[in-house]
mmCIF file of C-alpha atoms in Angstrom:
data_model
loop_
_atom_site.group_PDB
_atom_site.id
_atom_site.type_symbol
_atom_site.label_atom_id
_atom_site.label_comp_id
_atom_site.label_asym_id
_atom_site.label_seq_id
_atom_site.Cartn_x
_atom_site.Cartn_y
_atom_site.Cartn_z
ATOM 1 C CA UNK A 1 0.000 0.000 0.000
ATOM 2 C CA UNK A 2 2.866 2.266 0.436
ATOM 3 C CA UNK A 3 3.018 2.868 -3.144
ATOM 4 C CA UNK A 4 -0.468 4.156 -3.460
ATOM 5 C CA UNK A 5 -0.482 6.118 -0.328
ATOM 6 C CA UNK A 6 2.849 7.429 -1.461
ATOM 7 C CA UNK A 7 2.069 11.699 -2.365
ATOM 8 C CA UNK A 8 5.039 11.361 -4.933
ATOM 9 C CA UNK A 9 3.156 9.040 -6.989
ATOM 10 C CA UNK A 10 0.637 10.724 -9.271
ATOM 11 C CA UNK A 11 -2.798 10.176 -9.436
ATOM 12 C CA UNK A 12 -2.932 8.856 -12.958
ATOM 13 C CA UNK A 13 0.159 6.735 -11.833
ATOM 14 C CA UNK A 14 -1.693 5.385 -8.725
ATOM 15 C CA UNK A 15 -5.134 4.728 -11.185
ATOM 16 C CA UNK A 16 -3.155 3.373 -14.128
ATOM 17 C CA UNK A 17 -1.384 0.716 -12.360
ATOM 18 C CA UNK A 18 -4.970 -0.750 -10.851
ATOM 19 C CA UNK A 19 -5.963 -0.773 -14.449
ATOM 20 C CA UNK A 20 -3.328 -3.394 -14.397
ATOM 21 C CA UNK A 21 -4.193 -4.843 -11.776
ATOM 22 C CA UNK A 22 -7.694 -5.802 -12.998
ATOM 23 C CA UNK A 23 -6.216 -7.156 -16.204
ATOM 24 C CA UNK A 24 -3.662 -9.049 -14.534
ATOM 25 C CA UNK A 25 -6.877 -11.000 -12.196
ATOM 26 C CA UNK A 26 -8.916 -10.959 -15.175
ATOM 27 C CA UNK A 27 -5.963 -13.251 -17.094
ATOM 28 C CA UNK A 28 -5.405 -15.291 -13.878
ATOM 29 C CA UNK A 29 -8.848 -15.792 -13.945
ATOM 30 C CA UNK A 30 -8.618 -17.080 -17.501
ATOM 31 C CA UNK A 31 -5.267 -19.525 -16.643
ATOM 32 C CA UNK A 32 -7.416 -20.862 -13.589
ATOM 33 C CA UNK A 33 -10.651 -21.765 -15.708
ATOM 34 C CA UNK A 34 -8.770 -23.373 -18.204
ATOM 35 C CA UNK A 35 -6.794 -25.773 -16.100
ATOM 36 C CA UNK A 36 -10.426 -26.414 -14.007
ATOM 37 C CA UNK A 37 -11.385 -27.612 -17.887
ATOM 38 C CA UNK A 38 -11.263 -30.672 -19.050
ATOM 39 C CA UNK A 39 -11.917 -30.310 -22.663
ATOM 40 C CA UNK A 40 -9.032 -27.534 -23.022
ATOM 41 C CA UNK A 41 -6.348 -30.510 -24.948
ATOM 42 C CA UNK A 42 -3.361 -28.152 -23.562
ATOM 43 C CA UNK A 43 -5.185 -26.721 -19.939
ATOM 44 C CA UNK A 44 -1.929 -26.838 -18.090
ATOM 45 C CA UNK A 45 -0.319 -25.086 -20.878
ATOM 46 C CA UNK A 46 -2.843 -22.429 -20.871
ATOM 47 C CA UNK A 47 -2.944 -22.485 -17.165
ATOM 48 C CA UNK A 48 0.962 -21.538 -17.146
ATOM 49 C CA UNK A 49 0.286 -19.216 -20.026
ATOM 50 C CA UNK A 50 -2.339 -17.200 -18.359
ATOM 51 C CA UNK A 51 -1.590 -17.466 -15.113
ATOM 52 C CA UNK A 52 2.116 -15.844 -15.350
ATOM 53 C CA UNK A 53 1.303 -13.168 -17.803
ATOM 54 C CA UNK A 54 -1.179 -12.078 -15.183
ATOM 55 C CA UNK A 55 1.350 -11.690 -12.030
ATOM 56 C CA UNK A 56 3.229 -9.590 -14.187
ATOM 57 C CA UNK A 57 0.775 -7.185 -15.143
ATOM 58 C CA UNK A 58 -1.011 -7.484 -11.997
ATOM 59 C CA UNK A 59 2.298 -7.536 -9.523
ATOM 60 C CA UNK A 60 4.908 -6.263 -11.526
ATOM 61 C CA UNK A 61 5.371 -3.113 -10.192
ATOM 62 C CA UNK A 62 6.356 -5.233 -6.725
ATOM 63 C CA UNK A 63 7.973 -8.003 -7.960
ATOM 64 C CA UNK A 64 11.896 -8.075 -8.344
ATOM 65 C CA UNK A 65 13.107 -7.533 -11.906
ATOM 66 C CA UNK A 66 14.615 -11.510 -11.700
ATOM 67 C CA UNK A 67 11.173 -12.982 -10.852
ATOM 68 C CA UNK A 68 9.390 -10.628 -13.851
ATOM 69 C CA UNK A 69 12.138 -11.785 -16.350
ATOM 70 C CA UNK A 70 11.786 -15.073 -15.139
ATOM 71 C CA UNK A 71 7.602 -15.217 -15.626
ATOM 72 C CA UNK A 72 7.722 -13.787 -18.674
ATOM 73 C CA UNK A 73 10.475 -16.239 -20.038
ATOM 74 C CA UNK A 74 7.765 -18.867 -18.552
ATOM 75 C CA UNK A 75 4.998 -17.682 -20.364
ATOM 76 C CA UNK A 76 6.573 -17.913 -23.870
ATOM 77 C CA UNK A 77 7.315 -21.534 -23.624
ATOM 78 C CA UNK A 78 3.871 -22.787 -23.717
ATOM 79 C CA UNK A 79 3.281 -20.410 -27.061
ATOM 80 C CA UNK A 80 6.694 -21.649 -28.546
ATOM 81 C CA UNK A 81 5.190 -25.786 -28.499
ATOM 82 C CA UNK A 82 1.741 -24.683 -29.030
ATOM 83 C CA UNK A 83 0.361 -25.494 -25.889
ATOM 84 C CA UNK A 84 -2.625 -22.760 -25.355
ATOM 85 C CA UNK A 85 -5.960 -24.080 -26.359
ATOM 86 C CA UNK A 86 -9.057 -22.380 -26.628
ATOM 87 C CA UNK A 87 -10.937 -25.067 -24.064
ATOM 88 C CA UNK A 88 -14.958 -25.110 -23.556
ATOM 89 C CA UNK A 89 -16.844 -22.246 -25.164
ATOM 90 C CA UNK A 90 -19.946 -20.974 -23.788
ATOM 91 C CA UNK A 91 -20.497 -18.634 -26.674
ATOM 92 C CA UNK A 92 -24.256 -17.247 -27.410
ATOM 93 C CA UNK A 93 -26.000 -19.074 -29.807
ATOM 94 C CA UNK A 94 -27.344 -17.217 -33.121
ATOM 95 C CA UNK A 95 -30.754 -17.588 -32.345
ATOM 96 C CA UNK A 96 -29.845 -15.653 -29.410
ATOM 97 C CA UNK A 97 -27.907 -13.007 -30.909
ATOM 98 C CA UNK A 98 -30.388 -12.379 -33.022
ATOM 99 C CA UNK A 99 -32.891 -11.968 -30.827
ATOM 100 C CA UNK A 100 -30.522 -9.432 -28.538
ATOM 101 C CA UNK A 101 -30.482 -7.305 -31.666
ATOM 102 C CA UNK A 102 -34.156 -6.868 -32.669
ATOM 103 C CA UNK A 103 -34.698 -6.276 -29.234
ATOM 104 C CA UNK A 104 -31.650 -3.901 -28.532
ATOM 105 C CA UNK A 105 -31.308 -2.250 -32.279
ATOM 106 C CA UNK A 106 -28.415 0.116 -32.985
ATOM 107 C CA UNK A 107 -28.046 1.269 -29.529
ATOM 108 C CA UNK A 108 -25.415 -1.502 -29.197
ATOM 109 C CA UNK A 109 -22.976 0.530 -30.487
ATOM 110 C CA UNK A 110 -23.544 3.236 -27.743
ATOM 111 C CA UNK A 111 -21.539 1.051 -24.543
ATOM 112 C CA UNK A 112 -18.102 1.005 -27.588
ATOM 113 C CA UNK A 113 -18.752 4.926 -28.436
ATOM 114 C CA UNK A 114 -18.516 5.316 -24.568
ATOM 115 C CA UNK A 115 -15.745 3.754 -24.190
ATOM 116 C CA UNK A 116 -13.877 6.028 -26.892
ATOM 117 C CA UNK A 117 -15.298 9.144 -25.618
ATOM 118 C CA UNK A 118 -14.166 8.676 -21.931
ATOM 119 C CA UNK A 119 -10.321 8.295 -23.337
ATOM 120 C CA UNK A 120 -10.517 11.308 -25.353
ATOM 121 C CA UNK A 121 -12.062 13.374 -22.012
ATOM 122 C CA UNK A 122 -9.754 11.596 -20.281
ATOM 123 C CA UNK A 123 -6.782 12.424 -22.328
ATOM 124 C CA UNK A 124 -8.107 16.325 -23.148
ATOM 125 C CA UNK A 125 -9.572 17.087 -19.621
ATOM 126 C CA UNK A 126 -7.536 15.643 -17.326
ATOM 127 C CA UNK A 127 -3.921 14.924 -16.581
ATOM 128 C CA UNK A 128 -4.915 11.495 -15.788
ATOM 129 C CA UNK A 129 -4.040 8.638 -18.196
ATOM 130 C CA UNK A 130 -6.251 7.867 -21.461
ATOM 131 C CA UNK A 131 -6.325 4.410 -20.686
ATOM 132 C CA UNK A 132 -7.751 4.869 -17.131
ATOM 133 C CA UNK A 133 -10.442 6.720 -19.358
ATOM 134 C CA UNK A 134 -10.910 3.506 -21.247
ATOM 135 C CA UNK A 135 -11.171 1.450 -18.163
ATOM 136 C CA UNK A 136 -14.027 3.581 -16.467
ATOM 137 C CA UNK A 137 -15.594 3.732 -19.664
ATOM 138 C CA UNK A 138 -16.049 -0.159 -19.922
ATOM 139 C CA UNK A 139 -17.467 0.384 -16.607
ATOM 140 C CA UNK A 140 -20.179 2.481 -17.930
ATOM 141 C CA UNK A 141 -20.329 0.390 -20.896
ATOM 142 C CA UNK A 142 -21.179 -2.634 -18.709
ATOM 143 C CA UNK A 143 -23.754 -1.007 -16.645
ATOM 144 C CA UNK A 144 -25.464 0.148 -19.664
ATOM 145 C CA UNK A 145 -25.200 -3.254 -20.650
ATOM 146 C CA UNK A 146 -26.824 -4.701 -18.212
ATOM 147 C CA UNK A 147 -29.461 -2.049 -18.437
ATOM 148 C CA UNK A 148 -30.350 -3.133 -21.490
ATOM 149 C CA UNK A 149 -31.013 -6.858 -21.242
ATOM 150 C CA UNK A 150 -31.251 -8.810 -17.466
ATOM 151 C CA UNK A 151 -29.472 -11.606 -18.795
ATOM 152 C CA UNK A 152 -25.621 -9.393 -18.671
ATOM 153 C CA UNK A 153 -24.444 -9.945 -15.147
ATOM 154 C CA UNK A 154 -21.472 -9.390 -13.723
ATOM 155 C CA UNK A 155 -19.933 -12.665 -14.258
ATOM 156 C CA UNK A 156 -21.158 -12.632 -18.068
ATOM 157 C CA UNK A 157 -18.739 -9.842 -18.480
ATOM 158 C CA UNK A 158 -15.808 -12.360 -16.539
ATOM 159 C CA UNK A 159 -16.676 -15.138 -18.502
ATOM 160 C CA UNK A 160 -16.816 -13.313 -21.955
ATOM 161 C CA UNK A 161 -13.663 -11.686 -21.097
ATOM 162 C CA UNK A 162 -12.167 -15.150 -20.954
ATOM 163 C CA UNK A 163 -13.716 -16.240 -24.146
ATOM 164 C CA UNK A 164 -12.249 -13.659 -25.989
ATOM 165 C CA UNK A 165 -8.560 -13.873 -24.674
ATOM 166 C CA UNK A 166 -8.759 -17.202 -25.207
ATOM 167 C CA UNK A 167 -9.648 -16.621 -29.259
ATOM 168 C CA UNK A 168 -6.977 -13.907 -29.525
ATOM 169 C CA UNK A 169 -4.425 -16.616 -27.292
ATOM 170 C CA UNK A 170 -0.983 -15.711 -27.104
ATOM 171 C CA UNK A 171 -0.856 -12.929 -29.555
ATOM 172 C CA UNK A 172 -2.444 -10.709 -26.511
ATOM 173 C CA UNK A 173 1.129 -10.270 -25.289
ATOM 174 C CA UNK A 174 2.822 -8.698 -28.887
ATOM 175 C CA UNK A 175 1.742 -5.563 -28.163
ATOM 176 C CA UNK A 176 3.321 -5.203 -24.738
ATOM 177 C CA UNK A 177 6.486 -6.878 -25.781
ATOM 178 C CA UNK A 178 6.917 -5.217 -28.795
ATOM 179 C CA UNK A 179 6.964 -1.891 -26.725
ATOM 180 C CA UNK A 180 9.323 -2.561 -24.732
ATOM 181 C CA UNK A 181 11.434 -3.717 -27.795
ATOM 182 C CA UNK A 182 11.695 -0.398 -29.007
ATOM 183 C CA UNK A 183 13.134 0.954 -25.501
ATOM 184 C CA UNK A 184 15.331 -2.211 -26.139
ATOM 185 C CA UNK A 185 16.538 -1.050 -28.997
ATOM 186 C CA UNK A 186 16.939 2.776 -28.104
ATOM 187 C CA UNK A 187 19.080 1.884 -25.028
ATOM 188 C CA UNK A 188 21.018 -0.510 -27.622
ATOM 189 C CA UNK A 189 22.082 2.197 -29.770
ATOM 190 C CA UNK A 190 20.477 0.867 -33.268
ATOM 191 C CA UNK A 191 19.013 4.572 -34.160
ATOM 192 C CA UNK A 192 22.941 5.585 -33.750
ATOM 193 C CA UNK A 193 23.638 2.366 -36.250
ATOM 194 C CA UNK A 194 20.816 3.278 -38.379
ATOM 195 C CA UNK A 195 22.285 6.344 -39.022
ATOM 196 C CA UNK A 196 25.495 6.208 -39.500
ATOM 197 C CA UNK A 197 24.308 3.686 -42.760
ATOM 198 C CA UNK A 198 21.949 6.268 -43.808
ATOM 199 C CA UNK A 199 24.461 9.101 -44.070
ATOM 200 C CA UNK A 200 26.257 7.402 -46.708
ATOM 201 C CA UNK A 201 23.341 7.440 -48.765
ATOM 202 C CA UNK A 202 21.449 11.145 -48.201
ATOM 203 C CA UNK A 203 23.887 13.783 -48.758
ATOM 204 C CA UNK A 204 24.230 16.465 -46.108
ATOM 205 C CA UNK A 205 22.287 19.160 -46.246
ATOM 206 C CA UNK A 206 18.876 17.425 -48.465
ATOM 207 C CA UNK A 207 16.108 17.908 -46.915
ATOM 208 C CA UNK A 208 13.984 16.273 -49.405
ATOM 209 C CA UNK A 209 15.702 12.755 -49.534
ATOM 210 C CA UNK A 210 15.898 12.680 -45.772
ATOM 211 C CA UNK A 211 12.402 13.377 -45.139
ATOM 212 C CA UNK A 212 11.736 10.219 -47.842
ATOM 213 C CA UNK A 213 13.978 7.824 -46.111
ATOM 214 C CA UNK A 214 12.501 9.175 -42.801
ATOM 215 C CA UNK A 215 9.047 7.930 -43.912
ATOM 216 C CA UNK A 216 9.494 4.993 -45.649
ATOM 217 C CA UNK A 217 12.169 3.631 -42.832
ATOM 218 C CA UNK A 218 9.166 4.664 -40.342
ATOM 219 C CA UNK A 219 6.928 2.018 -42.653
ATOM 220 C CA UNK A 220 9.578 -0.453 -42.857
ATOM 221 C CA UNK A 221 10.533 -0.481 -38.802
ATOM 222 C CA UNK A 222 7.032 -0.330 -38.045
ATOM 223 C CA UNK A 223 6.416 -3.418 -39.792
ATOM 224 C CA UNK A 224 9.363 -5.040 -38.281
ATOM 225 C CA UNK A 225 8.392 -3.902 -34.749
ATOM 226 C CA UNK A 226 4.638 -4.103 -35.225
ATOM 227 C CA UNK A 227 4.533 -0.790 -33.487
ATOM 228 C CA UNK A 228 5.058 2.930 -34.529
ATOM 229 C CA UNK A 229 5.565 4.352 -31.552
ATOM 230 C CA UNK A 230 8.859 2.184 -30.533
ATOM 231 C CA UNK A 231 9.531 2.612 -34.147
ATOM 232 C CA UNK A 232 9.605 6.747 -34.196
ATOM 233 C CA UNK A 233 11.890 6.631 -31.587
ATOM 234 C CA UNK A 234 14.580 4.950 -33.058
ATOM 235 C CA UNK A 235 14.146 6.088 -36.525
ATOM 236 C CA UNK A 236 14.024 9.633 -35.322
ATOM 237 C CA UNK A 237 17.645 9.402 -33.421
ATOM 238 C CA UNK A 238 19.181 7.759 -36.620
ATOM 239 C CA UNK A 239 17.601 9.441 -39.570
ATOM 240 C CA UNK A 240 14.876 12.267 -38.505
ATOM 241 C CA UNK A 241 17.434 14.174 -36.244
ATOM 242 C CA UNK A 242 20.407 14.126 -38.301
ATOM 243 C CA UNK A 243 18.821 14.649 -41.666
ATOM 244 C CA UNK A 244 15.547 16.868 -41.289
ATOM 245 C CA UNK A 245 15.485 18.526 -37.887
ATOM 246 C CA UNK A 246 19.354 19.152 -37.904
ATOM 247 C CA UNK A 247 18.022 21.748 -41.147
ATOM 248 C CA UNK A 248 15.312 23.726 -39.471
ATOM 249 C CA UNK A 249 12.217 21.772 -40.504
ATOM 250 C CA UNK A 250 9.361 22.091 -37.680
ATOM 251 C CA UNK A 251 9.862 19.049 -35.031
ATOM 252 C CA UNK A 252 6.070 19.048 -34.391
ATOM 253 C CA UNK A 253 5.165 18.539 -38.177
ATOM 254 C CA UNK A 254 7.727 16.357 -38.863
ATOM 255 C CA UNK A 255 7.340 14.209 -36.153
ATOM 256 C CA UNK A 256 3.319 14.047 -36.371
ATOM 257 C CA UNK A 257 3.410 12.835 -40.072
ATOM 258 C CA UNK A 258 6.312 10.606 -39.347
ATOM 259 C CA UNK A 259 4.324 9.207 -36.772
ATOM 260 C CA UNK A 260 1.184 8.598 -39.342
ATOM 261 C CA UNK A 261 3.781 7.309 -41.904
ATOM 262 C CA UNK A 262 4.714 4.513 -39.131
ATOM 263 C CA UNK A 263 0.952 3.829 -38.999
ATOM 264 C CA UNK A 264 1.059 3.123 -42.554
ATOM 265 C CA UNK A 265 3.631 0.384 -41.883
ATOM 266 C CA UNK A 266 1.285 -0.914 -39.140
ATOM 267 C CA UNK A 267 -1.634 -1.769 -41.688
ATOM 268 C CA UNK A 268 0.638 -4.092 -43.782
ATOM 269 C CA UNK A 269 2.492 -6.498 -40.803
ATOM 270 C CA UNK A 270 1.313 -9.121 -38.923
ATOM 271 C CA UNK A 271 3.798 -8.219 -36.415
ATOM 272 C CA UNK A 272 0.709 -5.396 -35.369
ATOM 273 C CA UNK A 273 -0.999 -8.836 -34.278
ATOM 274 C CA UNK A 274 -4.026 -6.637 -32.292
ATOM 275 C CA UNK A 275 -5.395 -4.850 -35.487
ATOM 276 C CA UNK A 276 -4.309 -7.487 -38.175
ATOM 277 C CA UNK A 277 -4.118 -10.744 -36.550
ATOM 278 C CA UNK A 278 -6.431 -10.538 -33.457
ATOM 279 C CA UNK A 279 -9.786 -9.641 -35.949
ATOM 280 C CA UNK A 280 -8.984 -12.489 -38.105
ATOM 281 C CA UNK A 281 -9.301 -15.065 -34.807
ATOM 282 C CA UNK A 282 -12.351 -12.981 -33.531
ATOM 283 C CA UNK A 283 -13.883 -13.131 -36.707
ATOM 284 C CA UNK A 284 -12.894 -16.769 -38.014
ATOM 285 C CA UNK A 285 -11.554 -15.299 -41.105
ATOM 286 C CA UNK A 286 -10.025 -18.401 -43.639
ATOM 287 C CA UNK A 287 -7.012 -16.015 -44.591
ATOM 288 C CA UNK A 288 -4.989 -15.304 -41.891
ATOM 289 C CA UNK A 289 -3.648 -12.212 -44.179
ATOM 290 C CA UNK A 290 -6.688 -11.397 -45.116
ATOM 291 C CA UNK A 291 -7.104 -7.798 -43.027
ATOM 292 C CA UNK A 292 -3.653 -6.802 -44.680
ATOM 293 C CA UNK A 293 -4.205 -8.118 -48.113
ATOM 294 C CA UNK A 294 -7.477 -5.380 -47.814
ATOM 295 C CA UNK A 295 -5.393 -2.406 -46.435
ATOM 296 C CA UNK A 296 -1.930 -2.569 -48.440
ATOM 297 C CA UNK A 297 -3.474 -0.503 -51.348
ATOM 298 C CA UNK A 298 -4.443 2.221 -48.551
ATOM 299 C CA UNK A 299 -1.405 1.972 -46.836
ATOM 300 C CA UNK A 300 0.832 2.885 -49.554
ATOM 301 C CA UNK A 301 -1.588 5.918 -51.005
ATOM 302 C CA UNK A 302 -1.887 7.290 -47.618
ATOM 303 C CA UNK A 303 1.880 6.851 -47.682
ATOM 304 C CA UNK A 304 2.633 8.493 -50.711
ATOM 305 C CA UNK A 305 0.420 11.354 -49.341
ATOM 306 C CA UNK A 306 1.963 11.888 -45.935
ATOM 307 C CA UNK A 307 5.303 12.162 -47.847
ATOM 308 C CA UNK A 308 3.749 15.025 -49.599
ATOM 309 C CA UNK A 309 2.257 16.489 -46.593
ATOM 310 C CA UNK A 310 5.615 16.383 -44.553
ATOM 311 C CA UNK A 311 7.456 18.416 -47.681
ATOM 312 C CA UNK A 312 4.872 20.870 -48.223
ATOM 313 C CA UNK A 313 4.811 21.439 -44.786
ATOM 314 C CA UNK A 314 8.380 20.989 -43.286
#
């Protein structure tokens, strides 16, 4: 408790990290009803899976840097011999859904808009976290929920919860690891390497080029990290310093529509496993590529036009 009765430590701080706490039970939650099932094929797999990624979001902040290394080297290995299983479903039948929706209508939507618009008033109103916005917002969104039909109780919400991690499986961990890959690779000095190649190739001095290879090498170590924002950082220290910024082009610009140019990298790798990989499980697509194969073409035109954008406006 020290650390949340502690006045150095921030509101938002103090808020965010029992955001992680609740995702860290809700995963141990899913690790524990997996190994209590006995038509999961891999339940002690999933079991270790579930259970370890959830002490380290849940106790991380407590645990010694050892034990958190050690967990998450633990909760690869199942993933690596394909141990996680989806086990029993208890998903709602058609019938039923389509009953929900002639009864419910469009307002469906309105618990997800919530949701949205509590991290943006989060994020514009308040100094506290956008994600904490998110979080209350689901809140709302499950009250409303339950408003609408009697047959949403709390531990519909828990069970669904599980259901769904257990369709996305092991891919819900990219995102978090591929973050702290790009602090990896910050600390490891491969912007400084990254540079020092690309100086050989854009001449001192041309703006032009540089902003090109800043864009495109945003796309290309996006799709390599599966995440823009690790990506920015490192591209910026070994290109986007040294060959735009270094000339007097406007850091804010620059580094907005790099930013969106790293996005464009994002829609084409399944690396970004939450937005390309994750909707093909939820939605039992046949190709796996399929969500990529449909955004390429608008990945490269919106490409092509944030180069534009970034040399009309440098």
């Amino acid at each position: 408790m020290t650390y949340f009765l502690s006045p150095d430590v921030t509101l938002s701080a103090k808020l965010l990290e029992c955001v992680y706490i609740i995702i860290g039970l809700i995963t141990i939650h899913a690790g524990i009803k997996n190994l209590l099932d006995k038509e999961n094929p891999a339940r002690i797999g999933t079991f270790i899976f579930w259970t370890s990624f959830g002490i380290v979001c849940s106790l991380g902040r407590w645990l010694p840097t050892q034990v958190s290394g050690l967990l998450v080297i633990i909760m690869c290995l199942p993933p690596i011999f394909k141990r996680v299983k989806v086990g029993k479903v208890n998903a709602p039948t058609k019938e039923y859904s389509r009953q929900q929706y002639e009864k419910i209508g469009m307002k469906i939507f309105v618990p997800a808009l919530l949701m949205g618009i509590m991290s943006l008033c989060f994020a514009l109103l308040t100094k506290i976290s956008a994600l904490v916005g998110v979080t209350v917002g689901v809140f709302i969104a499950m009250i409303i929920l339950m408003i609408y039909s009697s047959d949403n109780k709390p531990q519909t919400f828990l069970h669904d919860s599980e259901r769904f991690l257990s369709m996305m499986g092991p891919l819900c961990m990219l995102p978090q690891l591929l973050g702290a890959l790009g602090g990896v690779f910050t600390a490891a000095g491969v912007g400084e390497v990254i540079g020092n190649m690309v100086s050989t190739v854009v001449p001192a001095g041309n703006v032009t080029l540089g902003i090109i290879v800043f864009a495109i090498g945003m796309v290309l170590f996006t799709a390599i990290m599966g995440n823009a924002y690790g990506a920015i950082t490192v591209m910026t220290i070994g290109i986007g310093a040294p060959c735009v910024l270094a000339y007097g082009a406007d850091p804010v610009v620059v580094g907005m529509i790099a930013l969106t140019c790293g996005f464009c990298g994002t829609l084409m790798t399944p690396m970004a496993a939450n937005f390309n990989i994750v909707p093909v499980a939820i939605l039992d697509m046949k190709n796996r590529f399929g969500v990529i194969k449909n955004q390429v073409v608008i990945a490269l035109t919106m490409l092509v036009l944030q180069i534009i954008y970034m040399l009309v406006l440098k």
